[in-house]
Structure formats: C-alpha cells, structure tokens
C-alpha cells in the first residue's frame, strides 16, 4: 500500500487529528470543560460590552493560552500516569509543575479579564 505524503493531504490529516484532540480534551477533562465554558461566557460578554479590537486580541490570546496550557498539562498527566501508574515523588513533582503552568496562565487570563471588564462594569 502506497502512503500519500503530499503537503495538502498531510495538513488535512493533521487538522483532523487536532480537531479530534480538541474534542477529546473538551469532552473528557472537567477543568477544560469549565474553562471552555468560561471562554464562551467571556466571549459573549465581549460582544455585549462591545470591547475594542485590542481588547479582543488580548481576550482571545488569554482564552487560547489557558486552554492550550491546560491541554499540555493533561497530556503530561496522562503520559506520567501511563509511565508510572503508582504514586512516585518525581512523577508528582512533574505533574505539579505542569499544573503550576496552568495556574500562571489562568492568573494572567484573570488579570486580562479584570483589566477589560472592571471599567465596563463601573460604567453601567
């Protein structure tokens, strides 16, 4: 059987796998479900408050950052659990560091949200 290595076909397959991975992430990980819902809610708020183009850029980047880092954190946790299913100090350290990365992204996203939306609520 001949394998198709064309550029377009390869990119379409990569896109298919990426969409499948995003769906698995959103449909199986509770923290991602919450973050995805918050991303949708804050997007609706952006339309409601008619935020500026610059605010949209920062908001979109913040949502994407949190979801992306959460996806990487989930991948690290799944790999760690696969490699060493029982508790191990080094695996725990690795998982804690990955969770810490999500924490930093979430704090940055919250700061972006506050900077954008606190003035909007003050002007109501």
CSV table of N, CA and C in Angstrom, one decimal:
chain,number,residue,atom,x,y,z
A,1,UNK,N,0.8,-1.2,0.0
A,1,UNK,CA,0.0,0.0,0.0
A,1,UNK,C,0.9,1.2,0.0
A,2,UNK,N,0.6,2.2,-0.9
A,2,UNK,CA,1.4,3.4,-1.0
A,2,UNK,C,0.9,4.5,-0.1
A,3,UNK,N,1.8,5.1,0.6
A,3,UNK,CA,1.4,6.2,1.6
A,3,UNK,C,1.4,7.5,0.8
A,4,UNK,N,0.4,8.3,1.1
A,4,UNK,CA,0.3,9.6,0.4
A,4,UNK,C,1.0,10.6,1.3
A,5,UNK,N,2.1,11.2,0.8
A,5,UNK,CA,2.9,12.1,1.6
A,5,UNK,C,2.7,13.6,1.0
A,6,UNK,N,1.7,13.8,0.3
A,6,UNK,CA,1.5,15.2,-0.3
A,6,UNK,C,1.3,16.2,0.8
A,7,UNK,N,1.7,17.4,0.5
A,7,UNK,CA,1.6,18.5,1.5
A,7,UNK,C,0.1,18.7,2.0
A,8,UNK,N,-0.8,18.9,1.0
A,8,UNK,CA,-2.2,19.2,1.3
A,8,UNK,C,-2.8,18.0,2.1
A,9,UNK,N,-2.6,16.8,1.7
A,9,UNK,CA,-3.3,15.7,2.3
A,9,UNK,C,-2.7,15.6,3.8
A,10,UNK,N,-1.4,15.7,3.9
A,10,UNK,CA,-0.8,15.7,5.2
A,10,UNK,C,-1.3,16.7,6.2
A,11,UNK,N,-1.5,18.0,5.7
A,11,UNK,CA,-2.0,19.0,6.5
A,11,UNK,C,-3.5,18.8,6.9
A,12,UNK,N,-4.3,18.2,6.0
A,12,UNK,CA,-5.7,17.9,6.3
A,12,UNK,C,-5.7,16.8,7.3
A,13,UNK,N,-4.9,15.8,7.3
A,13,UNK,CA,-4.9,14.8,8.3
A,13,UNK,C,-4.4,15.4,9.6
A,14,UNK,N,-3.4,16.3,9.6
A,14,UNK,CA,-3.0,16.9,10.9
A,14,UNK,C,-4.1,17.7,11.5
A,15,UNK,N,-4.9,18.4,10.6
A,15,UNK,CA,-6.0,19.2,11.1
A,15,UNK,C,-7.1,18.3,11.7
A,16,UNK,N,-7.3,17.2,11.1
A,16,UNK,CA,-8.3,16.2,11.6
A,16,UNK,C,-7.9,15.7,13.0
A,17,UNK,N,-6.6,15.4,13.1
A,17,UNK,CA,-6.2,14.9,14.4
A,17,UNK,C,-6.2,16.0,15.5
A,18,UNK,N,-6.0,17.2,15.1
A,18,UNK,CA,-6.0,18.3,16.0
A,18,UNK,C,-7.4,18.6,16.5
A,19,UNK,N,-8.4,18.5,15.6
A,19,UNK,CA,-9.8,18.7,16.0
A,19,UNK,C,-10.2,17.6,16.9
A,20,UNK,N,-9.8,16.4,16.5
A,20,UNK,CA,-10.2,15.2,17.4
A,20,UNK,C,-9.6,15.4,18.8
A,21,UNK,N,-8.4,15.8,18.9
A,21,UNK,CA,-7.7,16.0,20.2
A,21,UNK,C,-8.4,17.1,21.0
A,22,UNK,N,-8.8,18.2,20.3
A,22,UNK,CA,-9.5,19.3,21.0
A,22,UNK,C,-10.9,18.8,21.5
A,23,UNK,N,-11.6,18.0,20.7
A,23,UNK,CA,-12.8,17.5,21.1
A,23,UNK,C,-12.7,16.5,22.3
A,24,UNK,N,-11.6,15.7,22.3
A,24,UNK,CA,-11.4,14.8,23.4
A,24,UNK,C,-11.1,15.6,24.7
A,25,UNK,N,-10.3,16.6,24.5
A,25,UNK,CA,-9.9,17.4,25.7
A,25,UNK,C,-11.1,18.1,26.3
A,26,UNK,N,-12.0,18.7,25.5
A,26,UNK,CA,-13.2,19.4,25.9
A,26,UNK,C,-14.2,18.4,26.5
A,27,UNK,N,-14.3,17.3,25.9
A,27,UNK,CA,-15.4,16.3,26.3
A,27,UNK,C,-15.0,15.4,27.5
A,28,UNK,N,-13.7,15.3,27.8
A,28,UNK,CA,-13.3,14.4,28.9
A,28,UNK,C,-12.7,15.0,30.1
A,29,UNK,N,-12.2,16.2,30.0
A,29,UNK,CA,-11.5,16.8,31.1
A,29,UNK,C,-12.4,17.9,31.8
A,30,UNK,N,-12.7,17.7,33.0
A,30,UNK,CA,-13.7,18.6,33.7
A,30,UNK,C,-13.1,20.0,33.8
A,31,UNK,N,-11.8,20.2,34.1
A,31,UNK,CA,-11.3,21.5,34.2
A,31,UNK,C,-11.3,22.2,32.9
A,32,UNK,N,-11.1,21.5,31.8
A,32,UNK,CA,-11.2,22.1,30.4
A,32,UNK,C,-12.6,22.5,30.1
A,33,UNK,N,-13.6,21.6,30.5
A,33,UNK,CA,-15.0,21.9,30.3
A,33,UNK,C,-15.3,23.3,30.9
A,34,UNK,N,-14.9,23.5,32.2
A,34,UNK,CA,-15.2,24.7,32.9
A,34,UNK,C,-14.5,25.9,32.2
A,35,UNK,N,-13.2,25.7,31.8
A,35,UNK,CA,-12.5,26.8,31.2
A,35,UNK,C,-13.1,27.1,29.8
A,36,UNK,N,-13.5,26.1,29.1
A,36,UNK,CA,-14.1,26.3,27.8
A,36,UNK,C,-15.4,27.1,27.9
A,37,UNK,N,-16.2,26.7,28.9
A,37,UNK,CA,-17.5,27.4,29.2
A,37,UNK,C,-17.2,28.9,29.6
A,38,UNK,N,-16.2,29.1,30.4
A,38,UNK,CA,-15.8,30.5,30.8
A,38,UNK,C,-15.4,31.3,29.6
A,39,UNK,N,-14.6,30.6,28.7
A,39,UNK,CA,-14.2,31.3,27.4
A,39,UNK,C,-15.4,31.7,26.6
A,40,UNK,N,-16.4,30.8,26.5
A,40,UNK,CA,-17.6,31.2,25.7
A,40,UNK,C,-18.3,32.3,26.4
A,41,UNK,N,-18.4,32.2,27.8
A,41,UNK,CA,-19.1,33.3,28.5
A,41,UNK,C,-18.4,34.6,28.4
A,42,UNK,N,-17.1,34.6,28.4
A,42,UNK,CA,-16.4,35.9,28.3
A,42,UNK,C,-16.4,36.4,26.9
A,43,UNK,N,-16.5,35.5,25.9
A,43,UNK,CA,-16.7,36.0,24.5
A,43,UNK,C,-18.1,36.6,24.3
A,44,UNK,N,-19.1,36.1,24.9
A,44,UNK,CA,-20.4,36.7,24.9
A,44,UNK,C,-20.4,38.0,25.6
A,45,UNK,N,-19.7,38.1,26.7
A,45,UNK,CA,-19.5,39.4,27.4
A,45,UNK,C,-18.8,40.4,26.5
A,46,UNK,N,-17.9,40.0,25.7
A,46,UNK,CA,-17.1,40.9,24.8
A,46,UNK,C,-18.1,41.5,23.8
A,47,UNK,N,-19.0,40.7,23.3
A,47,UNK,CA,-20.0,41.2,22.3
A,47,UNK,C,-21.0,42.1,23.0
A,48,UNK,N,-21.4,41.8,24.2
A,48,UNK,CA,-22.3,42.6,25.0
A,48,UNK,C,-21.7,44.0,25.3
A,49,UNK,N,-20.5,44.0,25.7
A,49,UNK,CA,-19.9,45.3,26.1
A,49,UNK,C,-19.1,45.9,24.9
A,50,UNK,N,-19.2,45.3,23.8
A,50,UNK,CA,-18.6,45.9,22.6
A,50,UNK,C,-17.2,46.3,22.8
A,51,UNK,N,-16.4,45.3,23.2
A,51,UNK,CA,-15.0,45.6,23.5
A,51,UNK,C,-14.2,46.0,22.3
A,52,UNK,N,-13.1,46.7,22.4
A,52,UNK,CA,-12.3,47.2,21.3
A,52,UNK,C,-11.5,46.0,20.6
A,53,UNK,N,-11.0,46.3,19.5
A,53,UNK,CA,-10.2,45.3,18.7
A,53,UNK,C,-9.0,44.8,19.6
A,54,UNK,N,-8.4,45.8,20.2
A,54,UNK,CA,-7.2,45.4,21.1
A,54,UNK,C,-7.7,44.5,22.3
A,55,UNK,N,-8.8,44.9,22.9
A,55,UNK,CA,-9.3,44.0,23.9
A,55,UNK,C,-9.6,42.6,23.4
A,56,UNK,N,-10.2,42.6,22.2
A,56,UNK,CA,-10.5,41.2,21.6
A,56,UNK,C,-9.2,40.4,21.5
A,57,UNK,N,-8.2,41.1,21.0
A,57,UNK,CA,-6.9,40.4,20.8
A,57,UNK,C,-6.4,39.8,22.1
A,58,UNK,N,-6.4,40.6,23.2
A,58,UNK,CA,-5.9,40.2,24.5
A,58,UNK,C,-6.8,39.1,25.0
A,59,UNK,N,-8.1,39.3,24.9
A,59,UNK,CA,-9.0,38.3,25.4
A,59,UNK,C,-8.9,36.9,24.7
A,60,UNK,N,-8.8,37.0,23.4
A,60,UNK,CA,-8.6,35.8,22.6
A,60,UNK,C,-7.3,35.1,23.0
A,61,UNK,N,-6.3,35.8,23.1
A,61,UNK,CA,-5.0,35.2,23.4
A,61,UNK,C,-5.0,34.6,24.8
A,62,UNK,N,-5.7,35.3,25.8
A,62,UNK,CA,-5.8,34.7,27.1
A,62,UNK,C,-6.6,33.4,27.2
A,63,UNK,N,-7.7,33.4,26.5
A,63,UNK,CA,-8.5,32.2,26.4
A,63,UNK,C,-7.7,31.0,25.7
A,64,UNK,N,-7.1,31.3,24.6
A,64,UNK,CA,-6.3,30.3,23.9
A,64,UNK,C,-5.1,29.9,24.8
A,65,UNK,N,-4.5,30.8,25.5
A,65,UNK,CA,-3.3,30.4,26.4
A,65,UNK,C,-3.8,29.4,27.4
A,66,UNK,N,-4.9,29.7,28.1
A,66,UNK,CA,-5.3,28.8,29.2
A,66,UNK,C,-5.7,27.5,28.7
A,67,UNK,N,-6.5,27.4,27.6
A,67,UNK,CA,-6.9,26.1,27.0
A,67,UNK,C,-5.7,25.4,26.5
A,68,UNK,N,-4.7,26.0,25.9
A,68,UNK,CA,-3.5,25.3,25.4
A,68,UNK,C,-2.7,24.8,26.5
A,69,UNK,N,-2.4,25.6,27.5
A,69,UNK,CA,-1.6,25.1,28.6
A,69,UNK,C,-2.3,24.0,29.3
A,70,UNK,N,-3.6,24.1,29.5
A,70,UNK,CA,-4.4,23.0,30.1
A,70,UNK,C,-4.3,21.7,29.3
A,71,UNK,N,-4.3,21.8,28.0
A,71,UNK,CA,-4.1,20.7,27.1
A,71,UNK,C,-2.8,20.0,27.3
A,72,UNK,N,-1.7,20.8,27.4
A,72,UNK,CA,-0.4,20.3,27.6
A,72,UNK,C,-0.3,19.7,29.0
A,73,UNK,N,-0.9,20.3,30.0
A,73,UNK,CA,-0.9,19.7,31.4
A,73,UNK,C,-1.6,18.4,31.4
A,74,UNK,N,-2.7,18.3,30.7
A,74,UNK,CA,-3.4,17.0,30.6
A,74,UNK,C,-2.6,15.9,29.9
A,75,UNK,N,-1.9,16.3,28.9
A,75,UNK,CA,-1.0,15.4,28.2
A,75,UNK,C,0.1,14.9,29.1
A,76,UNK,N,0.7,15.8,29.8
A,76,UNK,CA,1.8,15.5,30.8
A,76,UNK,C,1.2,14.5,31.8
A,77,UNK,N,0.1,14.8,32.4
A,77,UNK,CA,-0.5,13.9,33.4
A,77,UNK,C,-0.8,12.5,32.8
A,78,UNK,N,-1.4,12.5,31.6
A,78,UNK,CA,-1.7,11.2,31.0
A,78,UNK,C,-0.4,10.3,30.8
A,79,UNK,N,0.6,11.0,30.3
A,79,UNK,CA,1.9,10.3,30.0
A,79,UNK,C,2.5,9.8,31.3
A,80,UNK,N,2.5,10.7,32.3
A,80,UNK,CA,3.1,10.3,33.6
A,80,UNK,C,2.3,9.2,34.2
A,81,UNK,N,1.0,9.2,34.2
A,81,UNK,CA,0.2,8.1,34.7
A,81,UNK,C,0.4,6.8,33.9
A,82,UNK,N,0.7,6.9,32.6
A,82,UNK,CA,0.9,5.7,31.8
A,82,UNK,C,2.3,5.1,32.1
A,83,UNK,N,3.3,6.0,32.3
A,83,UNK,CA,4.6,5.5,32.5
A,83,UNK,C,4.8,4.9,34.0
A,84,UNK,N,4.1,5.6,34.9
A,84,UNK,CA,4.3,5.2,36.3
A,84,UNK,C,2.9,5.4,37.0
A,85,UNK,N,2.0,4.3,36.9
A,85,UNK,CA,0.7,4.4,37.4
A,85,UNK,C,0.6,4.6,38.9
A,86,UNK,N,1.6,4.1,39.7
A,86,UNK,CA,1.6,4.3,41.1
A,86,UNK,C,2.2,5.6,41.5
A,87,UNK,N,1.9,6.1,42.7
A,87,UNK,CA,2.5,7.3,43.2
A,87,UNK,C,4.0,7.2,43.2
A,88,UNK,N,4.6,8.3,42.7
A,88,UNK,CA,6.1,8.4,42.8
A,88,UNK,C,6.4,9.9,42.9
A,89,UNK,N,7.3,10.2,43.8
A,89,UNK,CA,7.7,11.6,44.1
A,89,UNK,C,8.1,12.4,42.9
A,90,UNK,N,8.9,11.8,42.0
A,90,UNK,CA,9.3,12.6,40.8
A,90,UNK,C,8.1,12.8,39.8
A,91,UNK,N,7.3,11.8,39.7
A,91,UNK,CA,6.1,12.0,38.8
A,91,UNK,C,5.2,13.0,39.4
A,92,UNK,N,5.0,13.0,40.8
A,92,UNK,CA,4.2,14.0,41.4
A,92,UNK,C,4.8,15.4,41.2
A,93,UNK,N,6.1,15.6,41.3
A,93,UNK,CA,6.8,16.8,41.0
A,93,UNK,C,6.5,17.3,39.6
A,94,UNK,N,6.6,16.4,38.6
A,94,UNK,CA,6.4,16.8,37.2
A,94,UNK,C,4.9,17.2,37.0
A,95,UNK,N,4.0,16.5,37.6
A,95,UNK,CA,2.6,16.9,37.5
A,95,UNK,C,2.3,18.2,38.1
A,96,UNK,N,2.9,18.4,39.3
A,96,UNK,CA,2.7,19.7,40.0
A,96,UNK,C,3.3,20.9,39.2
A,97,UNK,N,4.4,20.7,38.5
A,97,UNK,CA,5.0,21.8,37.7
A,97,UNK,C,4.1,22.1,36.5
A,98,UNK,N,3.5,21.0,35.9
A,98,UNK,CA,2.6,21.2,34.8
A,98,UNK,C,1.3,21.9,35.2
A,99,UNK,N,0.8,21.6,36.4
A,99,UNK,CA,-0.3,22.3,37.0
A,99,UNK,C,0.0,23.7,37.3
A,100,UNK,N,1.2,24.0,37.7
A,100,UNK,CA,1.6,25.3,38.0
A,100,UNK,C,1.6,26.2,36.8
A,101,UNK,N,2.0,25.6,35.6
A,101,UNK,CA,2.0,26.3,34.4
A,101,UNK,C,0.5,26.8,34.1
A,102,UNK,N,-0.4,25.9,34.3
A,102,UNK,CA,-1.8,26.3,34.1
A,102,UNK,C,-2.2,27.4,35.0
A,103,UNK,N,-1.8,27.3,36.3
A,103,UNK,CA,-2.1,28.4,37.2
A,103,UNK,C,-1.6,29.7,36.8
A,104,UNK,N,-0.3,29.8,36.3
A,104,UNK,CA,0.2,31.1,35.8
A,104,UNK,C,-0.6,31.6,34.6
A,105,UNK,N,-1.0,30.7,33.7
A,105,UNK,CA,-1.8,31.1,32.5
A,105,UNK,C,-3.2,31.6,33.0
A,106,UNK,N,-3.8,30.9,34.0
A,106,UNK,CA,-5.1,31.3,34.5
A,106,UNK,C,-5.0,32.7,35.2
A,107,UNK,N,-4.0,32.9,36.0
A,107,UNK,CA,-3.8,34.2,36.7
A,107,UNK,C,-3.7,35.3,35.6
A,108,UNK,N,-2.9,35.1,34.6
A,108,UNK,CA,-2.7,36.1,33.5
A,108,UNK,C,-4.1,36.4,32.9
A,109,UNK,N,-4.8,35.3,32.6
A,109,UNK,CA,-6.1,35.5,31.9
A,109,UNK,C,-7.1,36.2,32.8
A,110,UNK,N,-7.1,35.9,34.1
A,110,UNK,CA,-7.9,36.7,35.0
A,110,UNK,C,-7.5,38.2,35.1
A,111,UNK,N,-6.2,38.4,35.1
A,111,UNK,CA,-5.8,39.8,35.0
A,111,UNK,C,-6.3,40.5,33.8
A,112,UNK,N,-6.2,39.9,32.6
A,112,UNK,CA,-6.7,40.4,31.4
A,112,UNK,C,-8.2,40.7,31.5
A,113,UNK,N,-8.9,39.7,32.0
A,113,UNK,CA,-10.4,39.9,32.2
A,113,UNK,C,-10.7,41.1,33.1
A,114,UNK,N,-10.0,41.2,34.2
A,114,UNK,CA,-10.2,42.4,35.1
A,114,UNK,C,-9.9,43.7,34.4
A,115,UNK,N,-8.8,43.7,33.7
A,115,UNK,CA,-8.4,45.0,33.0
A,115,UNK,C,-9.4,45.4,32.0
A,116,UNK,N,-10.0,44.4,31.3
A,116,UNK,CA,-11.0,44.7,30.3
A,116,UNK,C,-12.4,45.0,30.9
A,117,UNK,N,-12.8,44.2,31.9
A,117,UNK,CA,-14.2,44.3,32.3
A,117,UNK,C,-14.5,45.1,33.5
A,118,UNK,N,-13.6,45.3,34.4
A,118,UNK,CA,-13.9,46.2,35.5
A,118,UNK,C,-14.3,47.6,35.1
A,119,UNK,N,-13.6,48.2,34.2
A,119,UNK,CA,-14.1,49.5,33.7
A,119,UNK,C,-15.5,49.5,33.1
A,120,UNK,N,-15.8,48.4,32.4
A,120,UNK,CA,-17.1,48.2,31.7
A,120,UNK,C,-18.2,48.2,32.8
A,121,UNK,N,-18.0,47.4,33.9
A,121,UNK,CA,-19.0,47.3,34.9
A,121,UNK,C,-19.1,48.6,35.7
A,122,UNK,N,-18.0,49.3,35.8
A,122,UNK,CA,-18.1,50.6,36.5
A,122,UNK,C,-18.9,51.7,35.8
A,123,UNK,N,-19.0,51.5,34.5
A,123,UNK,CA,-19.7,52.4,33.6
A,123,UNK,C,-21.2,52.1,33.4
A,124,UNK,N,-21.6,51.0,34.1
A,124,UNK,CA,-23.0,50.6,34.0
A,124,UNK,C,-24.0,51.6,34.7
